[in-house]
Coordinates of C-alpha atoms and ligand atoms in Angstrom, one line a residue:
M13 CA 52.5 -16.2 25.0
Y14 CA 52.0 -14.8 21.5
A15 CA 49.0 -17.0 20.9
G16 CA 47.5 -15.8 24.2
R17 CA 47.8 -12.2 23.1
R18 CA 46.3 -12.9 19.7
K19 CA 43.3 -14.6 21.4
R20 CA 42.8 -11.6 23.7
R21 CA 42.9 -9.3 20.8
L22 CA 40.3 -11.5 19.0
S23 CA 38.0 -11.3 22.1
Q24 CA 38.3 -7.6 22.1
E25 CA 37.5 -7.3 18.4
I26 CA 34.4 -9.5 18.8
F27 CA 33.3 -7.4 21.7
L28 CA 33.8 -4.2 19.7
M29 CA 32.0 -5.6 16.7
S30 CA 29.0 -6.5 18.9
A31 CA 29.0 -3.1 20.5
R32 CA 29.1 -1.4 17.1
R33 CA 26.3 -3.6 15.8
L34 CA 24.2 -2.8 18.9
N35 CA 24.9 0.9 18.3
F36 CA 23.8 0.6 14.7
C37 CA 20.6 -1.1 15.6
L38 CA 19.7 1.3 18.3
G39 CA 20.6 4.2 15.9
A40 CA 18.4 2.7 13.2
L41 CA 15.5 2.2 15.6
G42 CA 15.9 5.8 16.9
A43 CA 16.0 7.2 13.3
T44 CA 12.9 5.2 12.4
L45 CA 11.0 6.7 15.3
L46 CA 12.4 10.2 14.8
T47 CA 11.6 10.4 11.1
G48 CA 8.0 10.1 12.3
C49 CA 7.2 6.9 10.3
L50 CA 4.6 6.2 13.0
E51 CA 2.3 9.0 11.7
K52 CA 2.8 9.1 8.0
P53 CA -0.3 8.7 5.7
L54 CA 1.1 5.3 4.5
S55 CA 2.3 4.0 7.8
T56 CA 1.3 0.5 8.9
L57 CA 2.2 1.7 12.4
D58 CA -0.6 4.2 12.5
P59 CA -3.6 1.9 12.0
A60 CA -7.0 3.3 11.4
G61 CA -9.0 0.1 11.8
P62 CA -8.9 -3.4 13.4
A63 CA -7.3 -5.3 10.5
A64 CA -4.5 -2.7 10.2
A65 CA -4.2 -2.7 14.1
D66 CA -3.5 -6.4 14.0
I67 CA -0.7 -6.0 11.5
A68 CA 0.8 -3.2 13.6
Q69 CA 0.6 -5.4 16.7
V70 CA 2.4 -8.3 14.9
W71 CA 5.1 -5.8 13.8
W72 CA 5.6 -4.6 17.4
V73 CA 5.6 -8.1 18.9
M74 CA 8.2 -9.2 16.3
L75 CA 10.3 -6.1 16.8
I76 CA 10.3 -6.4 20.6
G77 CA 10.5 -10.2 20.6
F78 CA 13.4 -10.4 18.3
T79 CA 15.2 -7.5 19.9
L80 CA 15.1 -9.5 23.1
V81 CA 16.3 -12.7 21.4
W82 CA 19.1 -10.7 19.8
L83 CA 20.1 -9.1 23.1
L84 CA 20.1 -12.6 24.7
M85 CA 22.4 -13.9 21.9
V86 CA 24.8 -10.9 22.2
G87 CA 24.9 -11.5 25.9
L88 CA 25.7 -15.2 25.4
V89 CA 28.4 -14.4 22.9
L90 CA 30.0 -11.9 25.2
Y91 CA 29.7 -14.3 28.1
A92 CA 31.3 -17.0 26.1
V93 CA 34.1 -14.7 24.9
M94 CA 34.9 -13.5 28.4
H95 CA 34.7 -16.9 30.2
R96 CA 36.6 -19.1 27.8
K97 CA 38.6 -21.8 29.5
R98 CA 41.7 -23.1 27.9
D99 CA 40.6 -26.7 28.7
G100 CA 36.9 -26.0 28.3
K101 CA 34.7 -28.9 27.3
A102 CA 32.1 -28.9 24.6
P103 CA 28.7 -27.8 25.8
R104 CA 26.4 -30.5 27.1
R105 CA 23.9 -32.2 24.8
T106 CA 20.9 -30.8 26.7
L107 CA 22.1 -27.3 26.0
L108 CA 22.4 -28.1 22.3
I109 CA 19.0 -29.7 22.1
G110 CA 17.3 -27.1 24.3
G111 CA 18.8 -24.0 22.7
G112 CA 19.2 -25.4 19.1
L113 CA 16.0 -27.3 18.7
V114 CA 13.4 -26.9 21.4
L115 CA 13.7 -23.1 21.8
P116 CA 13.4 -22.2 18.1
L117 CA 10.6 -24.8 17.6
V118 CA 8.6 -23.4 20.5
T119 CA 9.2 -19.8 19.5
V120 CA 8.4 -20.3 15.8
F121 CA 5.3 -22.4 16.6
A122 CA 4.0 -19.7 19.1
L123 CA 4.5 -17.0 16.4
L124 CA 2.7 -19.2 13.8
V125 CA -0.3 -19.6 16.0
Y126 CA -0.3 -15.8 16.8
G127 CA 0.2 -14.9 13.1
I128 CA -2.7 -17.2 12.0
G129 CA -4.9 -15.6 14.6
S130 CA -4.0 -12.1 13.4
G131 CA -4.3 -13.0 9.7
Q132 CA -7.8 -14.3 10.3
G133 CA -9.1 -10.7 10.7
M134 CA -7.9 -9.8 7.1
L135 CA -9.8 -12.7 5.5
P136 CA -13.2 -11.9 4.0
L137 CA -15.1 -14.3 6.3
P138 CA -18.8 -13.9 7.2
T139 CA -19.2 -11.9 10.4
G140 CA -22.9 -11.5 10.6
E141 CA -22.8 -7.8 9.8
P142 CA -23.3 -6.4 6.3
V143 CA -20.2 -6.2 4.2
Y144 CA -19.8 -3.4 1.7
R145 CA -18.2 -4.4 -1.7
V146 CA -16.0 -2.5 -4.0
D147 CA -14.3 -4.0 -7.1
V148 CA -10.9 -2.8 -8.1
R149 CA -8.9 -3.6 -11.2
G150 CA -5.3 -2.6 -11.7
H151 CA -4.1 -1.1 -14.9
Q152 CA -0.7 0.2 -15.9
W153 CA -0.8 2.6 -14.0
W154 CA -4.1 3.4 -12.5
W155 CA -6.9 1.7 -10.5
E156 CA -10.3 1.1 -12.0
V157 CA -13.0 1.2 -9.3
R158 CA -16.5 -0.3 -9.5
Y159 CA -19.4 -0.2 -7.1
P160 CA -21.5 -3.4 -7.9
D161 CA -24.1 -2.7 -5.3
A162 CA -24.6 1.1 -6.0
A163 CA -28.3 2.2 -5.7
G164 CA -28.9 2.5 -9.4
G165 CA -26.8 -0.5 -10.5
Q166 CA -23.1 -1.0 -11.0
R167 CA -21.2 2.3 -11.2
H168 CA -17.7 2.9 -12.6
S169 CA -15.0 5.3 -11.4
A170 CA -11.2 5.4 -11.0
G171 CA -8.5 6.2 -8.5
E172 CA -10.7 6.7 -5.4
L173 CA -12.6 4.2 -3.3
H174 CA -15.6 5.5 -1.4
I175 CA -16.5 3.3 1.5
P176 CA -18.6 3.4 4.7
A177 CA -16.7 4.0 8.0
G178 CA -17.3 1.5 10.8
Q179 CA -18.3 -1.3 8.4
P180 CA -16.2 -4.1 6.9
V181 CA -15.4 -3.6 3.2
D182 CA -14.5 -6.4 0.9
V183 CA -12.3 -5.2 -2.0
H184 CA -12.3 -7.6 -4.9
V185 CA -9.0 -7.1 -6.6
T186 CA -7.9 -8.1 -10.1
T187 CA -5.9 -6.7 -13.0
A188 CA -6.3 -5.9 -16.6
D189 CA -2.6 -6.4 -17.5
V190 CA 0.3 -7.3 -15.3
I191 CA 0.5 -8.1 -11.6
H192 CA -0.1 -5.2 -9.2
S193 CA -0.6 -5.1 -5.5
F194 CA -3.4 -3.3 -3.7
W195 CA -2.3 -1.8 -0.4
A196 CA -4.0 0.8 1.9
P197 CA -1.6 0.4 4.9
R198 CA -3.7 2.2 7.5
L199 CA -6.9 0.1 6.7
G200 CA -5.7 -3.5 6.2
G201 CA -3.3 -5.9 4.6
K202 CA -2.0 -6.0 1.1
I203 CA -3.2 -8.2 -1.7
D204 CA -1.9 -9.0 -5.2
A205 CA -3.9 -8.2 -8.3
I206 CA -3.2 -11.3 -10.5
P207 CA -4.3 -11.8 -14.1
G208 CA -7.3 -14.1 -14.4
R209 CA -7.9 -14.2 -10.7
T210 CA -9.9 -12.2 -8.2
N211 CA -8.5 -11.9 -4.7
V212 CA -10.5 -10.4 -1.9
I213 CA -9.2 -8.3 1.0
R214 CA -11.1 -6.9 3.9
L215 CA -10.6 -3.3 4.9
F216 CA -12.1 -1.5 7.9
A217 CA -12.0 2.2 8.7
D218 CA -13.0 3.0 12.3
E219 CA -13.6 6.7 11.5
P220 CA -14.6 8.7 8.4
G221 CA -11.5 10.2 6.8
T222 CA -9.1 10.2 3.9
Y223 CA -6.7 7.2 3.7
Y224 CA -4.1 6.6 1.1
G225 CA -3.0 3.5 -0.9
V226 CA -0.3 2.5 -3.4
C227 CA 0.5 -0.2 -5.8
A228 CA 2.9 -2.4 -3.8
E229 CA 4.2 -4.7 -6.6
F230 CA 6.6 -3.4 -9.2
C231 CA 4.6 -3.2 -12.4
G232 CA 6.5 -1.1 -14.9
A233 CA 7.9 2.3 -15.4
Q234 CA 5.2 4.3 -13.5
H235 CA 4.7 1.8 -10.7
A236 CA 5.6 4.6 -8.3
R237 CA 2.7 6.8 -9.7
M238 CA -0.1 4.3 -9.1
H239 CA -1.6 5.7 -6.0
F240 CA -5.2 5.7 -4.9
I241 CA -7.4 7.3 -2.2
V242 CA -9.8 5.5 0.1
Q243 CA -12.4 7.9 1.5
A244 CA -14.4 6.6 4.4
H245 CA -17.8 8.3 4.9
E246 CA -20.7 8.4 7.2
P247 CA -23.6 6.6 5.5
D248 CA -25.4 9.8 4.2
A249 CA -22.2 11.3 2.9
L250 CA -21.4 8.0 1.1
A251 CA -24.8 8.0 -0.6
E252 CA -24.3 11.6 -1.6
R253 CA -20.9 10.9 -3.1
L254 CA -22.1 7.9 -5.0
A255 CA -25.1 9.9 -6.3
A256 CA -22.6 11.8 -8.4
L257 CA -22.2 8.5 -10.3
D258 CA -26.0 8.1 -10.7
R259 CA -26.5 10.1 -13.9
P260 CA -26.2 9.5 -17.6
A261 CA -23.4 10.7 -19.8
P262 CA -23.9 14.2 -21.1
T263 CA -26.1 14.4 -24.1
D264 CA -25.2 17.8 -25.4
M265 CA -22.1 17.2 -27.4
T266 CA -22.3 20.2 -29.6
T267 CA -19.9 22.5 -27.8
H268 CA -16.3 23.0 -28.9
G269 CA -15.0 21.2 -25.8
A270 CA -17.5 18.3 -26.2
Q271 CA -16.5 17.8 -29.8
A272 CA -12.8 18.0 -29.0
F273 CA -13.3 15.4 -26.2
A274 CA -15.3 13.2 -28.6
R275 CA -12.6 13.4 -31.2
D276 CA -9.5 13.0 -29.0
C277 CA -10.6 11.3 -25.7
L278 CA -13.9 9.4 -26.0
A279 CA -12.4 6.3 -27.6
C280 CA -10.6 5.5 -24.4
H281 CA -12.5 7.4 -21.6
S282 CA -16.2 6.9 -21.0
L283 CA -18.3 9.6 -19.4
D284 CA -21.1 7.2 -18.6
P285 CA -20.7 6.0 -15.0
A286 CA -22.9 3.0 -15.8
S287 CA -21.0 2.0 -18.9
A288 CA -19.7 -1.6 -18.6
S289 CA -17.5 -1.3 -21.6
T290 CA -13.8 -2.0 -20.9
Q291 CA -12.1 1.0 -22.3
P292 CA -8.4 1.4 -21.8
G293 CA -8.5 4.7 -20.0
P294 CA -10.2 5.6 -16.7
N295 CA -13.9 6.5 -16.7
L296 CA -14.2 10.3 -16.3
A297 CA -17.8 10.5 -15.1
D298 CA -16.8 12.1 -11.8
V299 CA -13.4 13.5 -12.7
G300 CA -14.3 16.9 -11.3
L301 CA -14.8 15.4 -7.8
R302 CA -11.6 13.4 -7.8
R303 CA -8.7 14.8 -5.8
T304 CA -5.8 13.8 -8.0
L305 CA -5.0 13.4 -11.7
G306 CA -2.9 10.7 -13.2
S307 CA -3.4 8.4 -10.1
G308 CA -1.8 10.8 -7.6
T309 CA 0.6 12.5 -10.1
L310 CA -1.0 15.9 -9.7
P311 CA -3.6 17.4 -7.3
N312 CA -6.9 18.0 -9.2
G313 CA -7.4 21.7 -9.9
P314 CA -8.1 24.0 -12.9
D315 CA -4.4 24.7 -13.6
E316 CA -3.3 21.1 -13.0
L317 CA -6.1 19.7 -15.3
R318 CA -4.9 21.9 -18.2
D319 CA -1.3 21.0 -17.3
W320 CA -2.1 17.3 -17.4
L321 CA -4.0 17.5 -20.7
A322 CA -1.1 19.4 -22.3
N323 CA 1.9 17.7 -20.6
H324 CA 0.9 14.4 -19.2
Q325 CA 3.7 12.6 -20.9
A326 CA 6.2 14.9 -19.2
R327 CA 4.4 14.6 -15.8
K328 CA 4.1 10.8 -16.0
P329 CA 6.4 9.6 -18.7
G330 CA 5.4 6.4 -20.5
N331 CA 1.8 6.5 -19.3
R332 CA -0.6 4.7 -21.7
M333 CA -2.3 7.9 -22.9
P334 CA -0.8 8.9 -26.3
D335 CA 0.5 12.4 -26.6
Q336 CA -2.3 14.1 -28.6
N337 CA -0.4 17.3 -29.2
L338 CA -3.5 19.2 -28.3
S339 CA -3.6 22.8 -29.2
A340 CA -3.8 25.3 -26.4
D341 CA -7.3 26.1 -27.7
D342 CA -8.4 22.4 -27.5
V343 CA -6.8 22.0 -24.0
E344 CA -8.8 24.9 -22.7
A345 CA -12.0 23.7 -24.4
I346 CA -11.7 20.1 -23.1
A347 CA -10.8 21.3 -19.6
T348 CA -13.9 23.6 -19.6
F349 CA -16.0 20.7 -20.9
L350 CA -14.8 18.3 -18.2
E351 CA -15.4 21.0 -15.5
S352 CA -18.9 21.5 -16.8
L353 CA -19.9 17.9 -16.1
P354 CA -22.3 17.7 -13.1
Ligands
CUA2 CU1 0.9 -1.4 -10.3 CU2 3.0 -1.3 -9.2

């Protein structure tokens, strides 16, 4: 009698637990949708090209597929709890083999085939159409960007990738120091930047526009401030933007600002977009055209540029640029000099 009551209470508890879990999952799903993660600038669920669309599809297939499997399992548990027989026999062997072996094997194999098919689109395979190339190198904590096929020869920049819309783009990714991971979620998959290796990932933007990327592998104190921008252009606009990198470094270095820059900054930051030297800081040839400073730490504007020069260690603590303790006068002169660059 007592044992019977205890079993009944156990059944009720299992039922309640399952109901609570269902409630939690539906709540989490609802919250996910409500917080609008579908349309955020870094959302994999808002793809802007075919490679990213494949990833989003895999995500939805897995979410829906496994929700159905989970509902089936909850249903079976509830069925088993409610229909227990005191003299019930162990389930038949066919049920064990079917449900425990065949079903998972078939499901996992189907997912494997589907996943390989989807992953194929992210590989840099020849497609017959021209592929645009950008080289990217991770640094603690910024992205060096090179255009090996630019009109006038290889050009150097940082923090922003300018690519053609409607054309596959192969990004050759490596690192100057630790492991980073290059990820522009709306345009394609994610790939690690590994010392001594170059990995290639294919991105594709259907439409011109601004897309965002992050470092997706913990790489030190300022991992969270290692953003980049991918700007997809129409062909003419792309040529125009890259033309900003088709000029020599300034030759007039006699102004106060130029001299202060030469004294405090030039050892690490080149102003020559064609310079192949591996300096520790970002090439600043087109800094005036970039949209952020410090790899997404601040928007790029006159006030922010001066703020960055004076307070970069406060804005991005631990960044590799030493605190120069620039005087207000030098900050103003260097900012004015950088702003005067074509
Ligand atoms: Cu670079 Cu995280």
